Coordinates of C-alpha atoms in Angstrom, one line a residue:
M1 CA -5.8 -37.9 -6.4
S2 CA -5.2 -35.4 -3.5
V3 CA -6.4 -32.5 -3.3
E4 CA -2.9 -30.6 -4.0
Q5 CA -2.6 -33.0 -7.4
A6 CA -6.2 -31.9 -8.5
A7 CA -6.7 -30.2 -11.5
V8 CA -8.2 -26.3 -10.5
Q9 CA -10.2 -23.9 -12.6
R10 CA -11.9 -20.5 -12.5
A11 CA -14.9 -22.2 -11.5
D12 CA -13.9 -23.3 -8.7
F13 CA -13.5 -20.1 -6.9
D14 CA -17.3 -19.7 -6.7
Q15 CA -17.6 -23.4 -5.2
V16 CA -15.1 -23.4 -2.0
M17 CA -14.2 -19.8 -1.5
V18 CA -16.2 -17.0 0.1
P19 CA -17.7 -14.8 -1.9
N20 CA -16.3 -11.7 -0.8
Y21 CA -13.9 -11.1 -4.1
A22 CA -14.5 -10.9 -7.5
P23 CA -11.8 -12.3 -9.3
A24 CA -10.3 -12.4 -13.2
A25 CA -11.3 -14.4 -15.3
F26 CA -8.3 -16.3 -15.8
I27 CA -6.1 -17.9 -13.2
P28 CA -1.8 -16.8 -13.4
V29 CA 0.3 -19.4 -12.6
R30 CA 4.1 -18.2 -13.3
G31 CA 5.5 -15.3 -13.3
A32 CA 9.2 -13.5 -14.1
G33 CA 9.9 -10.0 -13.7
S34 CA 7.0 -8.1 -15.2
R35 CA 5.3 -10.9 -17.1
V36 CA 3.1 -13.4 -15.9
W37 CA 1.7 -16.5 -17.4
D38 CA -2.3 -17.9 -16.9
Q39 CA -2.9 -21.5 -17.1
S40 CA -3.6 -21.7 -20.8
G41 CA -0.2 -20.1 -21.3
R42 CA -0.8 -16.9 -22.2
E43 CA 1.5 -13.9 -21.2
L44 CA 0.8 -10.7 -19.7
I45 CA 2.1 -7.8 -18.6
D46 CA 1.6 -6.9 -14.9
F47 CA 1.3 -3.1 -14.2
A48 CA -0.8 -3.9 -11.0
G49 CA 1.9 -5.4 -9.0
G50 CA -0.2 -7.2 -6.7
I51 CA -1.6 -4.1 -5.7
A52 CA 1.7 -2.3 -5.4
V53 CA 2.9 -5.2 -3.5
N54 CA 5.5 -7.0 -6.2
V55 CA 7.7 -4.0 -5.8
L56 CA 10.6 -6.3 -7.7
G57 CA 8.5 -8.1 -10.1
H58 CA 8.0 -12.0 -9.7
A59 CA 10.8 -14.7 -9.1
H60 CA 13.7 -11.7 -8.4
P61 CA 16.4 -13.7 -7.9
A62 CA 17.4 -11.8 -4.3
L63 CA 14.3 -12.4 -2.9
V64 CA 13.9 -16.1 -4.0
G65 CA 17.5 -16.6 -2.9
A66 CA 16.5 -14.9 0.3
L67 CA 13.7 -17.1 1.0
T68 CA 15.7 -20.5 0.5
E69 CA 18.4 -19.6 2.3
Q70 CA 16.1 -19.1 4.9
A71 CA 13.6 -22.0 4.2
N72 CA 16.4 -24.1 5.5
K73 CA 17.3 -22.3 8.4
L74 CA 14.2 -21.5 10.3
W75 CA 10.5 -20.8 9.3
H76 CA 8.9 -19.8 12.8
V77 CA 9.7 -19.2 16.8
S78 CA 6.5 -16.5 17.6
N79 CA 7.6 -13.6 19.5
V80 CA 8.0 -15.9 22.7
F81 CA 11.9 -15.8 21.0
T82 CA 13.8 -13.4 18.7
N83 CA 15.1 -13.9 15.6
E84 CA 18.3 -13.0 13.7
P85 CA 16.3 -12.1 10.1
A86 CA 13.5 -9.8 12.3
L87 CA 16.9 -8.0 14.2
R88 CA 18.6 -7.2 11.1
L89 CA 15.6 -5.9 9.3
A90 CA 14.6 -3.8 12.2
H91 CA 18.7 -2.2 12.3
K92 CA 18.0 -1.6 8.5
L93 CA 14.8 0.2 8.6
I94 CA 15.9 2.2 11.8
D95 CA 19.2 3.1 10.1
A96 CA 17.2 4.6 6.7
T97 CA 14.4 6.3 8.9
F98 CA 13.3 8.7 11.7
A99 CA 12.3 5.5 13.3
E100 CA 14.2 3.9 16.5
R101 CA 11.8 1.2 17.0
A102 CA 9.9 -1.0 14.8
F103 CA 7.1 -3.6 15.7
F104 CA 6.5 -6.4 12.7
C105 CA 3.1 -7.6 11.7
N106 CA 1.6 -9.0 8.7
S107 CA -0.5 -6.7 6.5
G108 CA -1.3 -3.1 7.0
A109 CA -4.1 -3.4 8.3
E110 CA -2.7 -5.0 11.4
A111 CA 0.2 -2.1 11.0
N112 CA -2.4 0.3 11.2
E113 CA -4.2 -1.6 14.3
A114 CA -1.1 -1.5 15.8
A115 CA -0.4 2.4 14.7
F116 CA -3.8 3.3 16.6
K117 CA -3.4 1.6 19.3
L118 CA -0.1 3.2 20.0
A119 CA -1.5 6.5 19.6
R120 CA -4.7 5.9 22.5
R121 CA -2.1 4.4 24.9
V122 CA -0.1 7.1 24.4
A123 CA -2.5 9.8 24.8
F124 CA -4.0 7.3 28.1
D125 CA -0.6 7.0 29.9
R126 CA 0.0 10.9 29.1
F127 CA -2.7 13.0 29.4
G128 CA -6.0 10.8 30.6
S129 CA -9.1 8.7 29.4
E130 CA -10.3 11.7 27.8
K131 CA -7.8 12.2 25.0
Y132 CA -8.7 9.2 22.5
E133 CA -10.1 11.0 19.5
I134 CA -8.7 10.3 16.2
I135 CA -9.2 12.5 12.8
A136 CA -8.7 10.5 9.6
A137 CA -9.4 11.9 5.7
L138 CA -12.5 11.2 3.7
N139 CA -11.9 8.5 1.3
S140 CA -8.6 7.3 3.4
F141 CA -8.4 3.6 3.7
H142 CA -6.4 1.8 6.2
G143 CA -7.2 -1.7 6.3
R144 CA -10.5 -3.9 7.2
T145 CA -10.6 -4.9 10.4
L146 CA -13.6 -3.5 12.6
F147 CA -11.2 -0.4 14.1
T148 CA -8.9 0.1 10.7
V149 CA -12.1 0.0 8.5
N150 CA -13.6 3.1 11.1
V151 CA -10.8 5.5 10.9
G152 CA -10.7 4.9 7.2
G153 CA -12.9 7.5 5.6
Q154 CA -15.0 5.0 3.3
S155 CA -18.2 4.4 5.3
K156 CA -18.8 1.7 2.2
Y157 CA -16.6 -0.4 3.6
S158 CA -17.5 0.4 7.5
D159 CA -21.8 0.3 7.0
G160 CA -23.2 -2.9 8.1
F161 CA -20.9 -4.5 10.6
G162 CA -22.9 -3.5 14.1
P163 CA -22.1 -0.2 15.8
K164 CA -19.5 1.7 14.7
I165 CA -16.0 2.5 16.9
T166 CA -16.2 6.0 18.6
G167 CA -14.0 9.2 18.6
I168 CA -13.3 8.8 14.7
T169 CA -13.5 12.4 12.4
H170 CA -12.9 12.6 9.6
V171 CA -12.4 15.6 7.4
P172 CA -11.7 16.1 3.5
Y173 CA -8.3 15.4 2.2
N174 CA -6.1 18.4 1.4
D175 CA -8.0 20.9 3.3
L176 CA -6.3 22.1 6.1
A177 CA -8.9 24.7 7.4
A178 CA -11.0 22.2 8.1
L179 CA -8.6 19.8 9.8
K180 CA -7.6 23.0 12.0
A181 CA -11.7 23.2 13.1
A182 CA -11.5 19.1 14.0
V183 CA -8.6 19.3 16.0
S184 CA -8.9 19.8 19.8
D185 CA -7.2 18.9 23.1
K186 CA -9.4 15.8 22.4
T187 CA -7.3 14.5 19.4
C188 CA -4.7 11.8 20.3
A189 CA -3.8 11.1 16.3
V190 CA -4.4 12.6 12.7
V191 CA -3.9 9.8 10.6
L192 CA -3.2 10.6 7.5
E193 CA -1.6 8.8 3.7
P194 CA 0.4 10.9 2.3
I195 CA -0.8 9.6 -1.3
Q196 CA -4.1 8.4 -0.9
G197 CA -4.3 5.1 -2.7
E198 CA -7.7 3.5 -3.0
G199 CA -9.3 6.9 -2.4
G200 CA -7.9 7.8 -6.0
V201 CA -4.1 8.5 -6.0
L202 CA -4.3 11.6 -4.7
P203 CA -1.1 13.2 -3.4
A204 CA -1.1 15.6 -0.8
E205 CA -0.4 19.4 -1.2
L206 CA 3.0 19.8 1.2
A207 CA 0.9 22.7 3.2
Y208 CA -1.3 20.1 4.3
L209 CA 1.0 17.9 5.5
Q210 CA 3.7 20.8 6.9
G211 CA 0.1 22.0 8.9
A212 CA -0.8 19.0 10.3
R213 CA 2.3 18.2 11.5
E214 CA 2.3 21.9 13.3
L215 CA -1.4 21.2 14.5
C216 CA -0.3 17.7 15.7
D217 CA 2.6 19.4 17.9
A218 CA 0.4 22.6 19.2
H219 CA -2.2 20.0 20.7
D220 CA -0.1 17.0 21.8
A221 CA -1.3 14.9 19.2
L222 CA 0.6 12.0 17.2
L223 CA 1.0 12.5 13.1
V224 CA 0.4 8.8 11.9
F225 CA 1.4 8.1 8.2
D226 CA 0.0 5.6 6.4
E227 CA 2.4 4.2 3.9
V228 CA 1.3 0.5 3.3
Q229 CA 1.0 1.5 -0.7
T230 CA 3.4 4.4 -0.4
G231 CA 6.4 2.9 1.1
M232 CA 9.3 0.9 -0.1
G233 CA 10.5 3.4 -2.6
R234 CA 7.4 3.6 -4.7
S235 CA 7.2 7.5 -4.6
G236 CA 11.3 7.8 -5.8
H237 CA 12.0 8.0 -2.2
L238 CA 12.2 4.8 0.7
F239 CA 9.3 6.1 1.8
A240 CA 7.1 9.3 1.0
Y241 CA 7.3 11.7 3.9
M242 CA 10.9 11.7 2.6
H243 CA 9.7 13.9 -0.5
Y244 CA 7.9 15.8 1.7
G245 CA 10.2 16.3 3.9
V246 CA 7.6 16.6 6.9
V247 CA 8.6 13.5 9.5
P248 CA 5.7 11.3 11.3
D249 CA 5.7 10.1 15.0
I250 CA 4.5 7.0 13.7
L251 CA 4.3 5.0 10.2
T252 CA 3.5 2.2 9.2
S253 CA 4.5 0.1 5.9
A254 CA 3.5 -3.7 4.2
K255 CA 2.5 -4.2 0.8
S256 CA 5.9 -4.0 -1.0
L257 CA 8.2 -4.4 2.3
G258 CA 8.1 -7.9 1.8
G259 CA 7.6 -7.8 -2.3
G260 CA 5.3 -10.6 -2.4
F261 CA 5.7 -12.4 1.1
P262 CA 3.2 -11.1 3.8
I263 CA 4.8 -8.6 5.9
A264 CA 4.0 -4.9 7.8
A265 CA 6.0 -3.0 10.2
M266 CA 4.8 -0.1 12.5
L267 CA 7.8 2.5 12.7
T268 CA 7.8 4.8 15.4
T269 CA 10.2 6.5 18.3
E270 CA 11.8 4.9 21.5
A271 CA 10.0 7.4 23.7
L272 CA 6.2 6.4 22.3
A273 CA 7.2 3.0 21.6
K274 CA 7.3 2.1 25.5
H275 CA 3.9 2.4 26.2
L276 CA 3.6 -1.0 24.6
V277 CA 4.7 -2.7 27.4
V278 CA 4.5 -6.4 27.5
G279 CA 1.3 -7.7 27.0
T280 CA -0.6 -4.8 25.6
H281 CA 0.1 -5.8 22.2
G282 CA 1.3 -9.3 19.8
T283 CA 1.5 -11.1 17.3
T284 CA 1.9 -14.8 16.5
Y285 CA 3.5 -14.5 13.2
G286 CA 4.8 -11.0 13.4
G287 CA 8.7 -11.0 12.8
N288 CA 8.2 -14.7 11.2
P289 CA 12.1 -15.0 9.7
L290 CA 10.9 -16.1 6.8
A291 CA 9.4 -13.1 5.9
C292 CA 11.8 -10.7 8.0
A293 CA 14.2 -12.1 5.8
V294 CA 12.7 -11.5 2.6
A295 CA 11.8 -8.3 3.4
E296 CA 15.5 -7.5 4.4
A297 CA 16.2 -8.4 0.8
V298 CA 13.9 -6.3 -0.7
I299 CA 15.1 -3.1 1.2
D300 CA 19.1 -4.0 0.4
V301 CA 17.7 -3.7 -3.2
V302 CA 15.3 -1.2 -3.1
N303 CA 17.0 1.5 -1.0
T304 CA 19.6 2.5 -3.5
P305 CA 20.5 4.9 -5.6
E306 CA 19.9 3.4 -8.9
V307 CA 16.6 1.8 -8.5
L308 CA 15.3 4.8 -6.3
G309 CA 16.6 7.0 -9.3
G310 CA 15.4 4.5 -11.5
V311 CA 11.5 5.2 -10.5
K312 CA 11.3 8.8 -11.3
T313 CA 12.9 8.2 -14.7
K314 CA 10.2 5.3 -15.5
H315 CA 7.4 7.8 -13.5
A316 CA 8.4 10.2 -16.3
K317 CA 8.2 7.7 -18.8
F318 CA 4.9 6.5 -18.1
K319 CA 3.0 9.9 -17.8
A320 CA 4.1 11.2 -21.0
R321 CA 2.9 8.4 -22.5
L322 CA -0.7 7.4 -20.4
E323 CA -1.4 11.6 -21.0
Q324 CA -0.8 11.1 -24.9
I325 CA -3.4 8.5 -24.7
G326 CA -5.4 10.2 -22.5
E327 CA -5.5 13.3 -25.2
K328 CA -5.8 10.8 -28.0
Y329 CA -8.5 8.9 -27.3
G330 CA -10.9 11.0 -24.4
L331 CA -10.5 8.8 -21.7
F332 CA -8.9 10.7 -18.9
T333 CA -7.9 14.0 -17.9
Q334 CA -5.5 13.9 -15.6
V335 CA -2.8 11.5 -14.8
R336 CA -1.5 12.5 -11.4
G337 CA 0.8 10.5 -7.8
L338 CA 4.2 9.9 -7.3
G339 CA 7.0 7.4 -8.6
L340 CA 5.2 4.4 -9.8
L341 CA 2.5 4.6 -8.3
I342 CA 0.4 6.8 -10.7
G343 CA -3.9 7.5 -11.2
C344 CA -5.4 8.0 -14.9
V345 CA -8.9 9.9 -13.3
L346 CA -11.2 9.3 -16.1
N347 CA -13.4 12.3 -17.6
D348 CA -16.7 12.8 -17.0
A349 CA -17.7 10.6 -20.3
W350 CA -16.3 7.6 -18.1
K351 CA -16.8 7.8 -14.7
G352 CA -17.9 5.1 -13.1
K353 CA -16.5 3.0 -15.9
A354 CA -13.1 2.1 -14.4
K355 CA -13.8 -1.4 -14.1
D356 CA -14.4 -1.3 -18.5
I357 CA -11.0 0.1 -18.5
F358 CA -9.7 -2.8 -16.2
N359 CA -11.3 -5.8 -18.7
A360 CA -10.5 -3.8 -21.9
A361 CA -6.9 -4.3 -20.7
E362 CA -6.8 -7.8 -19.3
Q363 CA -8.2 -8.7 -23.4
E364 CA -5.2 -7.3 -24.6
G365 CA -2.9 -9.0 -21.8
L366 CA -2.1 -5.8 -19.5
M367 CA -3.1 -6.0 -15.9
I368 CA -4.3 -2.6 -14.2
L369 CA -5.7 -1.7 -11.7
Q370 CA -9.0 0.5 -10.3
A371 CA -8.7 3.0 -7.6
G372 CA -12.5 3.4 -7.3
P373 CA -14.9 3.3 -10.3
D374 CA -13.5 6.8 -11.7
V375 CA -9.6 6.1 -11.1
I376 CA -7.2 3.9 -13.0
R377 CA -4.2 2.5 -11.5
F378 CA -0.8 1.6 -12.6
A379 CA 1.6 0.1 -9.7
P380 CA 4.1 -1.9 -11.5
S381 CA 7.4 -2.9 -10.3
L382 CA 10.2 -0.6 -9.6
V383 CA 12.7 -2.1 -11.7
V384 CA 10.2 -3.2 -14.6
E385 CA 12.3 -2.7 -17.6
D386 CA 11.5 -0.2 -20.7
A387 CA 10.5 -2.4 -22.8
D388 CA 8.4 -3.8 -20.6
I389 CA 6.8 0.1 -20.2
D390 CA 6.5 0.8 -24.2
A391 CA 5.0 -3.1 -24.5
G392 CA 2.6 -2.8 -21.5
L393 CA 1.3 0.7 -22.9
D394 CA 1.2 0.0 -26.4
R395 CA -1.4 -2.5 -24.8
F396 CA -3.2 0.2 -22.9
E397 CA -3.9 1.9 -26.0
R398 CA -5.1 -0.5 -28.0
A399 CA -8.2 -0.9 -25.2
A400 CA -8.1 2.6 -25.2
A401 CA -8.9 2.1 -29.2
K402 CA -11.1 -0.6 -28.5
L403 CA -12.9 1.3 -25.9
T404 CA -13.6 4.2 -27.6
Q405 CA -14.6 2.9 -31.3
A406 CA -17.5 0.4 -29.9

């Protein structure tokens, strides 16, 4: 029997995989909409969305159709050539945003790597070698490459990998005074998530982002928004910067962009993009026809009044019920976030126990997420049906009841 045909089980993970993950005890094998089935046939409701990736749920017909059609045409040619799906997708992203140029890659980390390299190259070309400092926020998360993990403001991810990349400063999130004190004429970029995702589903204050924009303008620095987690409709707008009305110079997108197929993008203006001349940056798979065809289908579905308006309605439904559960069972004190990126902040009695709640929910047939040890995160499909919201939150309430009665 070949490897492809051999039966596998969760225990195989510990035998064949690098142990940098600790996956759940079950293996999902099939999904439809907001429902998932594991190897035993058990059904779960998915409020995790593959960590804010499955923007249209599982096996959405528009995405399946786009992938199938493209799979019968062209899979890969590299960037030695261009391709039609990449050009169509770029046009649609540019038409829908502030951007004038797009760069495609495969992951949020790669999109941020490109953004940070672009920011430093622009500053180098315009002002010289001393303008290279990047300011980011504490508790931010921008990826796992050495560059992006150093820009991210969580030392637990960057420690232990040798000397750190220099020229990076971290300041408290939503603290405009601290940001102002840190920015100087050596600053080439300020990098912010409009909503901190891994840092606890913490939205930025409007005045903070407005102030960041003004500081960047005053110091010839670029404002970079990491919208890897907040982009493609998750906030109720196509991108969260539209909610705030603060326009960045560079924006990164991934996760929901492909609805489950790996793809990412860096979006920027023509004036900035011209600094990445031929040979300065690249990727073999970026702009892959399969990925771009799927992402084009995603934006066609998501960037509509029906879906974006529905996100805001579904947010209100989630928030009202979660606040009731939090009050009734005394698990969390605050429900925050935008659209369908929602965080429940655990109270003092439950601080550090997000994993326990994650496990209890799974036992009730519900897939959720953590955002650190103190926040429960929900990132469901943007088109999750009301009946699935009700059923999933019923399961969450049963988990809360069992935990607090124990």
